[in-house]
CSV table of C-alpha atoms and ligand atoms in Angstrom, one decimal:
chain,number,residue,atom,x,y,z
A,1450,ILE,CA,42.6,-218.1,-121.6
A,1451,LYS,CA,45.8,-216.3,-123.2
A,1452,ARG,CA,45.3,-213.1,-121.2
A,1453,ILE,CA,43.8,-212.3,-117.7
A,1454,GLY,CA,44.2,-209.7,-115.8
A,1455,VAL,CA,44.4,-209.3,-112.0
A,1456,LEU,CA,43.7,-206.1,-109.0
A,1457,THR,CA,43.7,-205.0,-106.0
A,1458,SER,CA,40.8,-203.4,-104.2
A,1459,GLY,CA,40.1,-202.2,-101.0
A,1460,GLY,CA,42.0,-201.5,-98.2
A,1461,ASP,CA,45.3,-203.3,-98.4
A,1462,ALA,CA,47.1,-205.8,-97.2
A,1463,PRO,CA,49.8,-207.7,-96.2
A,1464,GLY,CA,50.8,-210.4,-99.1
A,1465,MET,CA,49.2,-208.7,-101.7
A,1466,ASN,CA,52.0,-208.3,-103.6
A,1467,ALA,CA,52.8,-212.1,-103.3
A,1468,ALA,CA,49.3,-212.7,-104.8
A,1469,ILE,CA,49.7,-211.0,-107.6
A,1470,ARG,CA,53.1,-212.1,-108.0
A,1471,ALA,CA,51.7,-215.3,-107.9
A,1472,VAL,CA,49.3,-214.8,-110.9
A,1473,VAL,CA,52.3,-213.8,-112.8
A,1474,ARG,CA,54.4,-216.5,-112.4
A,1475,ALA,CA,52.0,-219.1,-112.3
A,1476,GLY,CA,49.9,-217.0,-115.8
A,1477,LEU,CA,53.8,-217.6,-116.9
A,1478,HIS,CA,54.1,-220.9,-116.5
A,1479,HIS,CA,50.9,-222.1,-118.3
A,1480,ASN,CA,51.6,-219.3,-120.7
A,1481,VAL,CA,49.3,-217.0,-119.7
A,1482,GLU,CA,49.7,-213.1,-120.5
A,1483,VAL,CA,48.3,-211.3,-117.0
A,1484,PHE,CA,48.2,-207.6,-117.4
A,1485,GLY,CA,47.8,-205.7,-113.9
A,1486,ILE,CA,45.4,-203.6,-113.6
A,1487,ARG,CA,46.4,-199.4,-111.3
A,1488,SER,CA,44.1,-198.8,-108.5
A,1489,GLY,CA,41.9,-201.7,-108.4
A,1490,TYR,CA,38.3,-201.0,-110.0
A,1491,LYS,CA,38.9,-197.1,-110.3
A,1492,GLY,CA,41.4,-198.1,-112.5
A,1493,LEU,CA,39.5,-200.7,-114.9
A,1494,TYR,CA,37.3,-198.2,-115.1
A,1495,GLN,CA,40.0,-196.0,-116.4
A,1496,ASP,CA,42.1,-198.3,-118.7
A,1497,GLU,CA,44.7,-198.2,-116.9
A,1498,ILE,CA,46.4,-201.9,-117.4
A,1499,SER,CA,49.3,-202.7,-118.6
A,1500,LEU,CA,51.2,-206.0,-119.2
A,1501,LEU,CA,52.9,-207.8,-115.7
A,1502,GLU,CA,56.1,-209.3,-116.6
A,1503,ARG,CA,58.1,-211.3,-115.0
A,1504,HIS,CA,60.7,-208.8,-114.0
A,1505,SER,CA,57.0,-206.7,-112.9
A,1506,VAL,CA,57.1,-208.9,-109.4
A,1507,SER,CA,60.6,-209.5,-108.9
A,1508,ASP,CA,61.5,-208.7,-104.6
A,1509,VAL,CA,57.7,-207.6,-104.2
A,1510,ILE,CA,56.9,-210.7,-102.5
A,1511,THR,CA,58.3,-209.0,-99.3
A,1512,ARG,CA,56.4,-206.2,-99.7
A,1513,GLY,CA,53.5,-204.5,-97.8
A,1514,GLY,CA,51.2,-202.3,-99.6
A,1515,THR,CA,50.4,-203.8,-103.0
A,1516,PHE,CA,52.6,-202.1,-106.0
A,1517,LEU,CA,49.5,-202.0,-107.8
A,1518,GLY,CA,48.1,-199.8,-106.1
A,1519,SER,CA,44.4,-200.3,-104.6
A,1520,ALA,CA,40.8,-197.9,-104.8
A,1521,ARG,CA,37.9,-197.8,-102.5
A,1522,PHE,CA,35.4,-196.7,-105.6
A,1523,PRO,CA,31.7,-197.2,-105.3
A,1524,GLU,CA,31.2,-195.8,-108.1
A,1525,PHE,CA,31.5,-199.6,-110.0
A,1526,LYS,CA,27.8,-199.6,-108.5
A,1527,GLU,CA,26.6,-197.7,-111.3
A,1528,GLU,CA,26.0,-200.1,-114.6
A,1529,ALA,CA,28.0,-197.6,-116.7
A,1530,ILE,CA,31.2,-197.8,-115.2
A,1531,ARG,CA,31.4,-201.4,-115.3
A,1532,ALA,CA,30.0,-201.7,-118.8
A,1533,GLN,CA,33.0,-199.3,-119.4
A,1534,ALA,CA,34.8,-201.5,-117.6
A,1535,VAL,CA,34.0,-204.7,-119.2
A,1536,ALA,CA,34.2,-202.3,-122.8
A,1537,ASN,CA,38.3,-201.6,-121.4
A,1538,LEU,CA,38.8,-205.4,-120.7
A,1539,LYS,CA,37.5,-206.6,-124.1
A,1540,LYS,CA,39.7,-203.8,-125.8
A,1541,HIS,CA,42.9,-205.4,-124.0
A,1542,ALA,CA,41.4,-209.0,-125.4
A,1543,ILE,CA,41.7,-209.6,-121.6
A,1544,ASP,CA,39.4,-212.4,-120.7
A,1545,ALA,CA,38.8,-213.4,-117.1
A,1546,LEU,CA,40.1,-211.6,-114.0
A,1547,VAL,CA,41.7,-211.9,-110.6
A,1548,VAL,CA,40.9,-209.4,-107.8
A,1549,ILE,CA,42.2,-209.1,-104.7
A,1550,GLY,CA,40.5,-207.4,-101.5
A,1551,GLY,CA,37.8,-207.3,-99.1
A,1552,ASP,CA,34.1,-208.0,-99.5
A,1553,GLY,CA,33.7,-205.1,-101.2
A,1554,SER,CA,35.4,-205.8,-104.0
A,1555,TYR,CA,33.9,-209.1,-104.2
A,1556,MET,CA,30.7,-207.8,-105.2
A,1557,GLY,CA,32.8,-206.4,-107.9
A,1558,ALA,CA,33.9,-209.3,-109.2
A,1559,MET,CA,30.4,-211.2,-108.8
A,1560,SER,CA,28.5,-208.3,-110.5
A,1561,LEU,CA,31.2,-208.7,-112.9
A,1562,THR,CA,30.7,-212.3,-113.3
A,1563,GLU,CA,26.8,-211.2,-113.7
A,1564,LEU,CA,27.7,-209.3,-116.5
A,1565,GLY,CA,29.3,-213.0,-117.7
A,1566,PHE,CA,33.4,-211.9,-117.7
A,1567,PRO,CA,34.4,-214.6,-115.5
A,1568,CYS,CA,36.4,-213.9,-112.3
A,1569,ILE,CA,37.8,-215.5,-109.1
A,1570,GLY,CA,38.1,-213.2,-105.9
A,1571,ILE,CA,41.2,-214.2,-103.9
A,1572,PRO,CA,40.9,-212.6,-100.1
A,1573,GLY,CA,43.0,-210.5,-99.1
A,1574,THR,CA,42.2,-207.7,-95.7
A,1575,ILE,CA,44.0,-207.8,-92.2
A,1576,ASP,CA,39.9,-208.6,-90.8
A,1577,ASN,CA,39.3,-211.8,-91.5
A,1578,ASP,CA,36.4,-211.5,-92.1
A,1579,ILE,CA,35.0,-212.6,-95.9
A,1580,ALA,CA,33.4,-216.9,-95.6
A,1581,GLY,CA,34.9,-219.1,-97.1
A,1582,THR,CA,38.2,-219.8,-95.4
A,1583,ASP,CA,39.8,-219.9,-92.3
A,1584,PHE,CA,41.8,-216.8,-92.8
A,1585,THR,CA,42.8,-213.9,-95.4
A,1586,ILE,CA,45.3,-212.4,-96.5
A,1587,GLY,CA,47.2,-209.8,-94.0
A,1588,PHE,CA,45.2,-211.4,-91.2
A,1589,ASP,CA,48.6,-213.2,-89.7
A,1590,THR,CA,51.1,-210.4,-90.2
A,1591,ALA,CA,48.0,-207.2,-89.1
A,1592,LEU,CA,47.8,-210.1,-86.2
A,1593,ASN,CA,52.3,-209.7,-85.5
A,1594,VAL,CA,52.0,-206.6,-85.5
A,1595,ALA,CA,49.1,-205.8,-83.2
A,1596,VAL,CA,50.6,-208.5,-80.2
A,1597,GLU,CA,54.2,-206.6,-80.9
A,1598,ALA,CA,52.1,-203.2,-80.1
A,1599,ILE,CA,50.9,-204.9,-76.7
A,1600,ASP,CA,53.7,-206.2,-75.7
A,1601,ARG,CA,55.2,-203.0,-76.2
A,1602,LEU,CA,52.0,-201.2,-74.5
A,1603,ARG,CA,52.8,-203.9,-72.0
A,1604,ASP,CA,56.7,-202.7,-70.3
A,1605,THR,CA,55.3,-199.3,-69.8
A,1606,CYS,CA,52.3,-200.7,-68.7
A,1607,SER,CA,54.3,-203.0,-65.6
A,1608,SER,CA,57.0,-200.1,-65.0
A,1609,HIS,CA,54.1,-196.9,-64.2
A,1610,ASN,CA,51.0,-199.6,-63.2
A,1611,ARG,CA,48.7,-198.2,-65.9
A,1612,ILE,CA,46.0,-199.5,-67.1
A,1613,SER,CA,46.1,-199.2,-71.3
A,1614,VAL,CA,42.8,-199.7,-72.9
A,1615,VAL,CA,44.6,-201.0,-76.8
A,1616,GLU,CA,41.7,-200.4,-80.4
A,1617,VAL,CA,42.7,-202.5,-82.8
A,1618,MET,CA,41.6,-202.3,-86.3
A,1619,GLY,CA,39.1,-205.2,-87.8
A,1620,ARG,CA,35.6,-203.6,-89.1
A,1621,HIS,CA,33.0,-205.4,-87.5
A,1622,CYS,CA,34.9,-208.5,-87.1
A,1623,GLY,CA,36.8,-209.5,-83.8
A,1624,ASP,CA,39.2,-211.9,-84.8
A,1625,LEU,CA,42.1,-209.6,-85.2
A,1626,THR,CA,41.5,-208.5,-81.5
A,1627,SER,CA,40.7,-211.8,-79.7
A,1628,SER,CA,43.4,-213.5,-81.1
A,1629,ALA,CA,45.6,-210.8,-80.2
A,1630,ALA,CA,44.4,-210.8,-77.0
A,1631,VAL,CA,45.1,-213.9,-76.4
A,1632,ALA,CA,49.1,-214.0,-78.5
A,1633,GLY,CA,49.5,-210.5,-76.4
A,1634,GLY,CA,48.4,-211.8,-72.6
A,1635,ALA,CA,45.6,-208.8,-72.6
A,1636,GLU,CA,43.1,-209.0,-69.7
A,1637,TYR,CA,39.7,-207.9,-71.5
A,1638,VAL,CA,38.5,-208.6,-74.8
A,1639,ILE,CA,36.1,-206.6,-76.3
A,1640,VAL,CA,34.6,-207.5,-79.7
A,1641,PRO,CA,31.8,-206.5,-81.7
A,1642,GLU,CA,29.8,-209.5,-82.0
A,1643,VAL,CA,29.3,-210.2,-78.2
A,1644,ALA,CA,27.3,-207.4,-76.8
A,1645,PHE,CA,29.5,-204.8,-74.5
A,1646,ASP,CA,29.1,-203.4,-71.1
A,1647,GLN,CA,30.8,-200.7,-70.2
A,1648,ASP,CA,29.6,-200.7,-67.3
A,1649,GLU,CA,30.6,-204.4,-66.3
A,1650,LEU,CA,33.9,-203.2,-68.0
A,1651,ILE,CA,34.7,-201.0,-65.5
A,1652,GLN,CA,33.4,-202.8,-62.7
A,1653,GLN,CA,35.8,-206.4,-64.3
A,1654,ILE,CA,38.3,-203.4,-64.0
A,1655,HIS,CA,37.6,-202.1,-60.8
A,1656,GLN,CA,37.6,-205.4,-58.8
A,1657,GLY,CA,41.4,-206.4,-60.3
A,1658,VAL,CA,42.9,-203.8,-59.2
A,1659,ALA,CA,40.9,-203.2,-55.8
A,1660,LYS,CA,42.5,-207.8,-55.3
A,1661,GLY,CA,45.8,-205.7,-55.9
A,1662,LYS,CA,45.8,-206.0,-60.0
A,1663,LYS,CA,48.9,-203.6,-60.8
A,1664,HIS,CA,48.1,-203.1,-64.5
A,1665,ALA,CA,45.5,-204.3,-67.1
A,1666,ILE,CA,45.2,-204.6,-70.9
A,1667,VAL,CA,42.0,-204.3,-72.4
A,1668,ALA,CA,42.4,-204.8,-76.2
A,1669,ILE,CA,39.2,-203.6,-77.6
A,1670,CYS,CA,37.8,-203.7,-81.8
A,1671,GLU,CA,37.6,-200.6,-83.4
A,1672,ASN,CA,34.3,-198.4,-84.0
A,1673,MET,CA,32.6,-200.1,-80.5
A,1674,CYS,CA,33.7,-197.0,-78.7
A,1675,ASP,CA,35.8,-193.4,-78.2
A,1676,VAL,CA,38.4,-194.9,-76.8
A,1677,ASN,CA,39.8,-191.9,-75.4
A,1678,ARG,CA,36.6,-191.4,-73.2
A,1679,LEU,CA,36.3,-195.3,-72.0
A,1680,ALA,CA,40.5,-194.5,-70.9
A,1681,TYR,CA,39.0,-191.7,-69.2
A,1682,ASP,CA,36.0,-193.6,-67.7
A,1683,ILE,CA,38.3,-196.1,-66.6
A,1684,GLN,CA,40.3,-194.1,-65.1
A,1685,ALA,CA,37.7,-192.0,-62.8
A,1686,ALA,CA,36.0,-195.4,-61.3
A,1687,THR,CA,39.3,-197.2,-60.8
A,1688,GLY,CA,41.7,-194.0,-59.3
A,1689,ARG,CA,44.0,-195.8,-61.8
A,1690,ASP,CA,45.9,-194.0,-64.3
A,1691,THR,CA,44.7,-195.5,-68.1
A,1692,ARG,CA,45.8,-194.3,-71.5
A,1693,ALA,CA,44.5,-195.7,-74.9
A,1694,THR,CA,46.5,-195.9,-77.8
A,1695,THR,CA,44.5,-196.9,-81.4
A,1696,LEU,CA,46.6,-199.0,-83.5
A,1697,GLY,CA,45.6,-197.5,-86.3
A,1698,HIS,CA,46.9,-197.6,-90.3
A,1699,ILE,CA,50.2,-199.1,-88.3
A,1700,GLN,CA,48.7,-202.8,-88.7
A,1701,ARG,CA,48.0,-202.3,-92.2
A,1702,GLY,CA,52.1,-201.9,-93.2
A,1703,GLY,CA,54.6,-204.0,-93.3
A,1704,SER,CA,56.6,-206.9,-94.6
A,1705,PRO,CA,54.1,-210.0,-94.3
A,1706,THR,CA,54.6,-212.9,-92.4
A,1707,ALA,CA,55.9,-216.4,-94.3
A,1708,GLN,CA,52.2,-217.4,-93.2
A,1709,ASP,CA,50.9,-214.3,-95.3
A,1710,ARG,CA,53.5,-214.8,-98.7
A,1711,ILE,CA,52.3,-218.9,-98.7
A,1712,MET,CA,49.4,-218.4,-98.2
A,1713,ALA,CA,48.9,-215.8,-100.9
A,1714,SER,CA,51.1,-218.0,-103.1
A,1715,ARG,CA,48.9,-220.6,-102.8
A,1716,MET,CA,46.3,-218.8,-103.9
A,1717,GLY,CA,47.5,-216.8,-106.7
A,1718,ALA,CA,49.2,-220.0,-108.4
A,1719,ARG,CA,45.9,-221.8,-107.6
A,1720,ALA,CA,43.4,-218.9,-109.0
A,1721,MET,CA,44.8,-219.4,-112.2
A,1722,GLU,CA,44.6,-223.3,-111.9
A,1723,LEU,CA,40.7,-222.5,-112.1
A,1724,LEU,CA,40.7,-219.8,-114.3
A,1725,LEU,CA,42.4,-222.3,-116.8
A,1726,GLU,CA,40.1,-225.5,-115.7
A,1727,GLY,CA,37.6,-222.9,-117.3
A,1728,TYR,CA,35.9,-221.4,-113.7
A,1729,GLY,CA,34.5,-218.3,-113.3
A,1730,GLY,CA,32.4,-216.4,-110.7
A,1731,ARG,CA,34.2,-218.4,-108.0
A,1732,CYS,CA,36.6,-217.2,-104.5
A,1733,MET,CA,39.1,-218.9,-103.0
A,1734,GLY,CA,39.3,-219.4,-99.2
A,1735,LEU,CA,42.6,-221.1,-96.5
A,1736,GLN,CA,40.3,-224.3,-94.7
A,1737,SER,CA,41.8,-226.8,-92.6
A,1738,ASN,CA,45.2,-225.9,-94.2
A,1739,ASN,CA,43.4,-226.8,-98.1
A,1740,ILE,CA,43.2,-225.1,-100.8
A,1741,VAL,CA,39.6,-224.4,-102.0
A,1742,HIS,CA,36.8,-222.3,-104.4
A,1743,HIS,CA,33.4,-221.6,-103.0
A,1744,ASP,CA,31.3,-220.1,-105.6
A,1745,ILE,CA,31.9,-215.8,-104.7
A,1746,ILE,CA,27.7,-215.6,-105.4
A,1747,ASP,CA,27.9,-217.6,-102.5
A,1748,CYS,CA,30.2,-216.4,-100.3
A,1749,ILE,CA,28.7,-213.5,-100.4
A,1750,LYS,CA,25.4,-213.7,-100.1
A,1751,HIS,CA,24.6,-216.8,-98.5
A,1752,LEU,CA,27.7,-218.3,-96.6
A,1753,ARG,CA,28.6,-216.1,-93.5
A,1754,ARG,CA,31.4,-215.9,-91.6
A,1755,PRO,CA,31.0,-218.1,-87.8
A,1756,PHE,CA,32.6,-215.9,-85.1
A,1757,ASP,CA,35.8,-216.7,-83.6
A,1758,GLU,CA,34.0,-217.9,-80.2
A,1759,GLU,CA,37.0,-220.3,-79.4
A,1760,MET,CA,39.1,-217.5,-79.2
A,1761,TYR,CA,36.9,-215.0,-77.9
A,1762,GLN,CA,36.5,-217.6,-74.7
A,1763,LEU,CA,40.2,-218.6,-74.8
A,1764,SER,CA,41.3,-214.9,-74.1
A,1765,ASN,CA,38.6,-214.6,-70.9
A,1766,THR,CA,39.6,-218.5,-69.4
A,1767,LEU,CA,42.8,-217.3,-69.8
A,1768,PHE,CA,42.6,-214.3,-67.7
B,3272,F6P,O1,39.7,-203.9,-94.2
B,3272,F6P,C1,40.4,-203.2,-93.6
B,3272,F6P,C2,40.4,-202.0,-92.6
B,3272,F6P,O2,42.0,-201.3,-92.5
B,3272,F6P,C3,39.5,-202.1,-91.7
B,3272,F6P,O3,40.5,-202.7,-90.7
B,3272,F6P,C4,39.4,-200.8,-91.7
B,3272,F6P,O4,38.2,-200.1,-90.5
B,3272,F6P,C5,39.4,-199.9,-92.5
B,3272,F6P,O5,39.7,-200.7,-93.5
B,3272,F6P,C6,40.2,-198.8,-92.3
B,3272,F6P,O6,40.1,-198.0,-94.0
B,3272,F6P,P1,40.2,-196.5,-94.3
B,3272,F6P,O7,42.0,-197.4,-95.2
B,3272,F6P,O8,39.7,-196.4,-95.8
B,3272,F6P,O9,40.8,-195.4,-92.5
């Protein structure tokens, strides 16, 4: 292996830059040239490929987002598009690829691997919804943003005796919501992995208010209901002012936490080593604080990410 490519794909996540930097710097250490591909698989298809040098990744470790850019590119499912991507890689004499992203990005890496092109996936998404790893890059930063937001909401809720409904990202994974609920001391937590009964929730809040509870925070994962409607219904049932706040993309930005930077650095450096050891079709993980790797096809098709039930239960126990 003399030349490898690196790209970031799907929704960006804080810590992606640290992962790119680790791949580039580990490459320099092992005399491997690293090429950056702009805008994910789209740039791979459009041949937006250029050499990354030591200085190309100076000062990026502190920056959120991804300096390579990212894109969702569903067209990559098409055979002709993938064939063009492989032709572009061959044109630059690139022997292998590191893909940093979420499950959609892993699908692309899997299909390139099936075409005989070695790829290593690095889990980069705030959602923490990838199998084979305890944490994904970006999760910890997004969690800290969500907790800070909940702390701020608590201040104003407590001043006004209000109820606050906070919508947290995560797509279909409740990890970000339940972890934010525990760290932010939210009173109620609603995640997609557990059946949601709106009437029951409203009844519980109502009982809390009847017992003298002055304010409350409801942390709810996105894509579960219309949070403005939920806030309206809570207010109508309890007589207590209720406001909904959608944290949205604020959770995706900002300087990555030390934990995300360190995990990204470890995974990026190890991904380079794996390629040099002759591996392809693998994806990186952090399990019990060890850097591990799994078969990428297994990871997408067979391994399931376990629901963090303990965290969910904890938020209910500590209510
Ligand atoms: O996968 C990361 C994520 O931020 C999810 O939490 C969210 O559902 C989605 O991306 C939002 O996507 P977009 O940035 O395309 O609106």
